[in-house]
Amino acid sequence: MDDIILNALKEDIGAGDYSTLSCVPETAQGSAELLVKENGILAGVEVAKRILFLFDATLQMKQVLADGEAVKKGDIAFYLSGSSRSILTVERTLLNVMQRMSGIATQTSEIVQSVSACNVKILDTRKTTPGIRAIEKWAVKIGGGENHRFALYDMIMLKDNHIDFAGGITLAIAKTKAFLKENNLDLKIIVEARDLEEIEKILEHKGIHRILIDNFDYDETKKAVQLIGDFCKTESSGGITLETARKYAECGVDYISSGALTHSVSNMDLSLKAV
């Protein structure tokens, strides 16, 4: 997290915040408030604290609201006080992070609430902004969702291209199990299925953690869930949004993964105002 923050500050400040340095005295002290300008779920307050500490540890935050709280237009999340120069220089980085995280948390919360009557968990994906995945996946958790694998190294996920390049499902699974054994790795295996025939092939192999039912319609998803039964966990994916999540949940899957949680999000409107 510190690496992400420091890189963001370096990217924005560069050789110096000349706008601030040119007109605000070095000794000037000031205060500001974080103003919420639309309804949603607040996220990024804890990251904001770290941003402030890493840039200027003398800045003080008086926190009013916490990550995960429902907010409305006009709410104040926190107050800042300290060096006017520091507040101005850190403003954009702080806002960029909180607006992005709050947008993700809000969209995640909406999808989670839409399936609340069903026994299903909402997952994110790796469809994140390069370099800030940790922040975006944290926002998903704040919004009530769950994190899928973080990256390529913490879970085996055999998708369509893996299967095709490996020579089919049977070979892909066999090679994967051999690789894990040879390298003494204990990783869960998820296998993607494009149709019911591929599911039947996956069911011939033990040790599968989850079958990814990808781009199936509702009727096909119900058939897939019935076919898989208690063999392993099930996950629906493929363009699932707020509008379609409930119908997929009603098909009986254990998980729904949606790239829309992170790749199709409108940032929450927040601003930092001098007071």
CSV table of C-alpha atoms in Angstrom, one decimal:
chain,number,residue,atom,x,y,z
A,1,MET,CA,0.0,0.0,0.0
A,2,ASP,CA,2.8,2.4,0.8
A,3,ASP,CA,4.4,1.7,-2.6
A,4,ILE,CA,1.1,2.6,-4.3
A,5,ILE,CA,0.7,5.8,-2.3
A,6,LEU,CA,4.3,7.0,-2.7
A,7,ASN,CA,4.2,6.3,-6.5
A,8,ALA,CA,0.9,8.3,-6.7
A,9,LEU,CA,2.4,11.2,-4.8
A,10,LYS,CA,5.6,11.2,-7.0
A,11,GLU,CA,3.5,11.1,-10.2
A,12,ASP,CA,1.4,14.1,-9.1
A,13,ILE,CA,4.0,16.3,-7.4
A,14,GLY,CA,7.1,15.6,-9.5
A,15,ALA,CA,9.7,18.3,-8.9
A,16,GLY,CA,7.3,20.4,-6.8
A,17,ASP,CA,3.8,21.8,-6.4
A,18,TYR,CA,4.7,25.1,-8.0
A,19,SER,CA,1.1,26.5,-7.9
A,20,THR,CA,1.2,26.2,-4.1
A,21,LEU,CA,4.8,27.1,-3.6
A,22,SER,CA,4.4,30.3,-5.6
A,23,CYS,CA,1.6,31.9,-3.6
A,24,VAL,CA,1.1,30.2,-0.2
A,25,PRO,CA,3.6,31.1,2.6
A,26,GLU,CA,5.7,28.2,4.0
A,27,THR,CA,4.4,29.0,7.5
A,28,ALA,CA,0.7,29.2,6.6
A,29,GLN,CA,-1.6,27.0,8.6
A,30,GLY,CA,-5.1,26.1,7.4
A,31,SER,CA,-8.0,23.6,7.6
A,32,ALA,CA,-10.2,21.8,5.2
A,33,GLU,CA,-13.2,19.4,5.1
A,34,LEU,CA,-13.9,16.4,3.0
A,35,LEU,CA,-17.3,17.1,1.5
A,36,VAL,CA,-19.5,14.3,0.2
A,37,LYS,CA,-21.4,15.4,-2.9
A,38,GLU,CA,-23.5,12.4,-3.7
A,39,ASN,CA,-25.1,9.4,-2.0
A,40,GLY,CA,-23.2,6.1,-1.7
A,41,ILE,CA,-20.8,4.1,0.4
A,42,LEU,CA,-17.7,5.9,1.8
A,43,ALA,CA,-14.4,4.2,1.2
A,44,GLY,CA,-10.7,5.2,1.5
A,45,VAL,CA,-10.6,7.0,4.8
A,46,GLU,CA,-8.0,4.6,6.1
A,47,VAL,CA,-5.9,5.0,3.0
A,48,ALA,CA,-6.3,8.8,3.3
A,49,LYS,CA,-4.8,8.6,6.8
A,50,ARG,CA,-1.8,6.8,5.4
A,51,ILE,CA,-1.4,9.3,2.5
A,52,LEU,CA,-1.3,12.1,5.0
A,53,PHE,CA,1.2,10.4,7.3
A,54,LEU,CA,3.5,9.5,4.4
A,55,PHE,CA,3.4,13.0,2.9
A,56,ASP,CA,3.4,15.2,6.1
A,57,ALA,CA,3.0,13.4,9.5
A,58,THR,CA,2.2,16.7,11.1
A,59,LEU,CA,-1.2,17.0,9.4
A,60,GLN,CA,-4.1,16.2,11.7
A,61,MET,CA,-7.4,14.5,10.7
A,62,LYS,CA,-10.5,14.7,12.8
A,63,GLN,CA,-12.5,11.8,11.5
A,64,VAL,CA,-16.3,12.0,11.4
A,65,LEU,CA,-17.2,9.0,9.1
A,66,ALA,CA,-15.6,5.6,8.6
A,67,ASP,CA,-15.1,3.3,5.7
A,68,GLY,CA,-18.2,1.3,4.8
A,69,GLU,CA,-20.7,3.9,6.1
A,70,ALA,CA,-23.6,4.9,3.9
A,71,VAL,CA,-23.3,8.6,3.1
A,72,LYS,CA,-25.4,11.3,1.5
A,73,LYS,CA,-24.8,14.5,-0.3
A,74,GLY,CA,-23.7,17.2,2.2
A,75,ASP,CA,-22.0,14.9,4.7
A,76,ILE,CA,-18.6,15.7,6.0
A,77,ALA,CA,-16.2,12.7,6.2
A,78,PHE,CA,-13.4,14.4,8.1
A,79,TYR,CA,-11.6,17.6,8.8
A,80,LEU,CA,-7.9,18.3,8.1
A,81,SER,CA,-5.7,20.9,9.8
A,82,GLY,CA,-2.0,21.8,9.5
A,83,SER,CA,0.3,23.2,6.9
A,84,SER,CA,-1.7,24.9,4.1
A,85,ARG,CA,0.9,23.9,1.6
A,86,SER,CA,0.7,20.3,2.6
A,87,ILE,CA,-3.1,20.2,2.4
A,88,LEU,CA,-3.1,21.7,-1.1
A,89,THR,CA,-0.3,19.5,-2.4
A,90,VAL,CA,-1.8,16.2,-1.1
A,91,GLU,CA,-5.4,17.1,-2.1
A,92,ARG,CA,-5.6,15.5,-5.5
A,93,THR,CA,-4.0,12.2,-4.6
A,94,LEU,CA,-6.2,11.9,-1.6
A,95,LEU,CA,-9.3,12.7,-3.6
A,96,ASN,CA,-8.4,10.4,-6.5
A,97,VAL,CA,-8.1,7.4,-4.1
A,98,MET,CA,-11.2,8.1,-2.1
A,99,GLN,CA,-13.4,8.9,-5.1
A,100,ARG,CA,-12.3,5.7,-6.8
A,101,MET,CA,-12.6,3.5,-3.8
A,102,SER,CA,-16.0,5.0,-2.8
A,103,GLY,CA,-17.3,4.4,-6.4
A,104,ILE,CA,-16.3,0.8,-6.2
A,105,ALA,CA,-17.7,0.3,-2.7
A,106,THR,CA,-21.0,1.8,-3.7
A,107,GLN,CA,-21.4,-0.3,-6.8
A,108,THR,CA,-20.4,-3.4,-4.9
A,109,SER,CA,-22.9,-2.7,-2.2
A,110,GLU,CA,-25.7,-2.3,-4.7
A,111,ILE,CA,-25.0,-5.7,-6.3
A,112,VAL,CA,-24.6,-7.3,-2.9
A,113,GLN,CA,-27.9,-5.9,-1.7
A,114,SER,CA,-29.6,-7.1,-4.9
A,115,VAL,CA,-28.8,-10.7,-4.1
A,116,SER,CA,-29.1,-10.5,-0.3
A,117,ALA,CA,-32.0,-13.0,-0.3
A,118,CYS,CA,-29.9,-15.6,-2.0
A,119,ASN,CA,-27.1,-17.8,-0.6
A,120,VAL,CA,-24.4,-16.4,-2.9
A,121,LYS,CA,-21.2,-14.4,-2.6
A,122,ILE,CA,-20.2,-11.6,-4.9
A,123,LEU,CA,-16.6,-11.7,-6.1
A,124,ASP,CA,-14.4,-9.2,-7.9
A,125,THR,CA,-11.9,-10.1,-10.7
A,126,ARG,CA,-8.4,-9.2,-11.9
A,127,LYS,CA,-10.0,-6.6,-14.2
A,128,THR,CA,-8.5,-3.8,-12.2
A,129,THR,CA,-6.6,-0.6,-12.9
A,130,PRO,CA,-2.9,-1.6,-13.3
A,131,GLY,CA,-0.8,-0.6,-10.3
A,132,ILE,CA,-3.7,0.0,-7.8
A,133,ARG,CA,-5.3,-3.5,-7.5
A,134,ALA,CA,-4.8,-3.6,-3.8
A,135,ILE,CA,-6.8,-0.4,-3.3
A,136,GLU,CA,-9.6,-1.5,-5.6
A,137,LYS,CA,-10.0,-4.9,-4.1
A,138,TRP,CA,-10.0,-3.3,-0.6
A,139,ALA,CA,-12.9,-1.1,-1.8
A,140,VAL,CA,-14.8,-4.3,-2.9
A,141,LYS,CA,-14.5,-5.7,0.6
A,142,ILE,CA,-15.6,-2.4,2.1
A,143,GLY,CA,-18.7,-2.5,-0.1
A,144,GLY,CA,-19.6,-6.0,1.2
A,145,GLY,CA,-18.1,-8.1,-1.6
A,146,GLU,CA,-15.4,-10.8,-1.5
A,147,ASN,CA,-12.1,-10.9,-3.2
A,148,HIS,CA,-11.4,-13.5,-5.9
A,149,ARG,CA,-7.7,-14.4,-6.4
A,150,PHE,CA,-5.4,-11.4,-6.1
A,151,ALA,CA,-3.2,-12.3,-9.0
A,152,LEU,CA,-1.8,-15.1,-11.1
A,153,TYR,CA,0.2,-16.7,-8.3
A,154,ASP,CA,-2.3,-17.4,-5.6
A,155,MET,CA,-4.8,-19.7,-7.4
A,156,ILE,CA,-5.0,-21.9,-10.4
A,157,MET,CA,-7.6,-20.7,-12.9
A,158,LEU,CA,-7.8,-22.7,-16.1
A,159,LYS,CA,-9.8,-20.6,-18.5
A,160,ASP,CA,-10.7,-21.2,-22.2
A,161,ASN,CA,-7.3,-20.2,-23.6
A,162,HIS,CA,-5.4,-22.3,-21.1
A,163,ILE,CA,-7.6,-25.3,-22.0
A,164,ASP,CA,-7.2,-24.7,-25.8
A,165,PHE,CA,-3.4,-24.2,-25.6
A,166,ALA,CA,-3.0,-27.3,-23.3
A,167,GLY,CA,-4.9,-29.5,-25.7
A,168,GLY,CA,-8.3,-29.8,-23.9
A,169,ILE,CA,-9.7,-30.0,-20.4
A,170,THR,CA,-8.4,-33.4,-19.6
A,171,LEU,CA,-4.8,-32.5,-20.5
A,172,ALA,CA,-5.0,-29.1,-18.8
A,173,ILE,CA,-6.2,-30.6,-15.5
A,174,ALA,CA,-3.7,-33.5,-15.6
A,175,LYS,CA,-0.8,-31.2,-16.4
A,176,THR,CA,-1.8,-28.7,-13.7
A,177,LYS,CA,-2.0,-31.4,-11.0
A,178,ALA,CA,1.4,-32.8,-12.0
A,179,PHE,CA,2.9,-29.2,-11.9
A,180,LEU,CA,1.5,-28.5,-8.5
A,181,LYS,CA,2.9,-31.8,-7.2
A,182,GLU,CA,6.3,-31.4,-8.7
A,183,ASN,CA,6.6,-27.9,-7.3
A,184,ASN,CA,5.1,-28.7,-3.9
A,185,LEU,CA,2.4,-26.1,-4.4
A,186,ASP,CA,-1.0,-26.2,-2.6
A,187,LEU,CA,-3.3,-24.0,-4.7
A,188,LYS,CA,-7.0,-24.3,-5.4
A,189,ILE,CA,-8.0,-25.2,-8.9
A,190,ILE,CA,-10.8,-23.5,-10.8
A,191,VAL,CA,-11.8,-24.7,-14.2
A,192,GLU,CA,-13.8,-22.7,-16.7
A,193,ALA,CA,-16.6,-24.4,-18.7
A,194,ARG,CA,-18.1,-23.0,-21.9
A,195,ASP,CA,-20.9,-25.6,-22.2
A,196,LEU,CA,-22.5,-28.5,-20.4
A,197,GLU,CA,-20.3,-31.0,-22.3
A,198,GLU,CA,-17.2,-29.4,-20.8
A,199,ILE,CA,-18.7,-29.5,-17.3
A,200,GLU,CA,-19.2,-33.3,-17.8
A,201,LYS,CA,-15.5,-33.6,-18.6
A,202,ILE,CA,-14.4,-31.6,-15.6
A,203,LEU,CA,-16.5,-33.8,-13.4
A,204,GLU,CA,-14.3,-36.8,-14.3
A,205,HIS,CA,-11.5,-35.2,-12.2
A,206,LYS,CA,-11.2,-35.1,-8.5
A,207,GLY,CA,-9.7,-32.2,-6.6
A,208,ILE,CA,-11.4,-29.3,-8.4
A,209,HIS,CA,-12.3,-26.5,-6.1
A,210,ARG,CA,-14.8,-24.6,-8.3
A,211,ILE,CA,-16.3,-24.8,-11.8
A,212,LEU,CA,-16.6,-21.4,-13.5
A,213,ILE,CA,-19.8,-21.4,-15.4
A,214,ASP,CA,-18.9,-18.8,-18.0
A,215,ASN,CA,-21.3,-16.9,-20.3
A,216,PHE,CA,-24.2,-19.3,-19.7
A,217,ASP,CA,-27.8,-18.0,-19.9
A,218,TYR,CA,-30.1,-18.5,-16.9
A,219,ASP,CA,-31.6,-21.8,-18.1
A,220,GLU,CA,-28.1,-23.3,-18.9
A,221,THR,CA,-26.8,-22.1,-15.5
A,222,LYS,CA,-29.6,-23.9,-13.7
A,223,LYS,CA,-28.8,-27.1,-15.6
A,224,ALA,CA,-25.1,-26.7,-14.9
A,225,VAL,CA,-25.7,-26.3,-11.1
A,226,GLN,CA,-27.9,-29.4,-11.1
A,227,LEU,CA,-25.3,-31.3,-13.0
A,228,ILE,CA,-22.5,-30.3,-10.7
A,229,GLY,CA,-24.4,-30.9,-7.6
A,230,ASP,CA,-22.1,-31.4,-4.5
A,231,PHE,CA,-19.1,-32.2,-6.6
A,232,CYS,CA,-17.6,-28.7,-6.0
A,233,LYS,CA,-18.4,-25.1,-5.7
A,234,THR,CA,-20.0,-23.2,-8.6
A,235,GLU,CA,-19.3,-19.7,-9.9
A,236,SER,CA,-21.1,-17.7,-12.6
A,237,SER,CA,-19.3,-15.1,-14.6
A,238,GLY,CA,-19.4,-13.3,-17.9
A,239,GLY,CA,-20.7,-9.8,-18.2
A,240,ILE,CA,-22.8,-10.0,-15.0
A,241,THR,CA,-24.0,-6.6,-13.8
A,242,LEU,CA,-26.4,-5.1,-11.2
A,243,GLU,CA,-29.3,-5.7,-13.6
A,244,THR,CA,-28.5,-9.5,-14.0
A,245,ALA,CA,-26.9,-10.5,-10.8
A,246,ARG,CA,-30.1,-11.5,-9.0
A,247,LYS,CA,-31.3,-13.8,-11.8
A,248,TYR,CA,-27.9,-15.6,-11.8
A,249,ALA,CA,-28.0,-15.9,-8.0
A,250,GLU,CA,-31.5,-17.5,-8.2
A,251,CYS,CA,-29.9,-20.2,-10.4
A,252,GLY,CA,-28.3,-21.6,-7.3
A,253,VAL,CA,-24.6,-20.8,-7.8
A,254,ASP,CA,-22.3,-20.3,-4.9
A,255,TYR,CA,-20.4,-17.3,-6.3
A,256,ILE,CA,-20.9,-14.6,-8.8
A,257,SER,CA,-17.8,-12.8,-10.2
A,258,SER,CA,-18.2,-9.5,-11.9
A,259,GLY,CA,-15.6,-7.4,-13.5
A,260,ALA,CA,-18.0,-4.5,-13.5
A,261,LEU,CA,-17.2,-4.0,-9.8
A,262,THR,CA,-13.9,-2.4,-10.8
A,263,HIS,CA,-13.7,-1.8,-14.5
A,264,SER,CA,-17.0,0.0,-15.1
A,265,VAL,CA,-17.3,2.3,-12.1
A,266,SER,CA,-18.2,6.0,-11.8
A,267,ASN,CA,-16.1,7.6,-9.1
A,268,MET,CA,-18.0,9.2,-6.2
A,269,ASP,CA,-18.1,13.0,-6.3
A,270,LEU,CA,-16.1,14.2,-3.3
A,271,SER,CA,-14.2,17.5,-2.7
A,272,LEU,CA,-11.8,19.0,-0.2
A,273,LYS,CA,-12.8,22.5,0.7
A,274,ALA,CA,-10.9,25.0,2.8
A,275,VAL,CA,-12.7,26.1,5.9
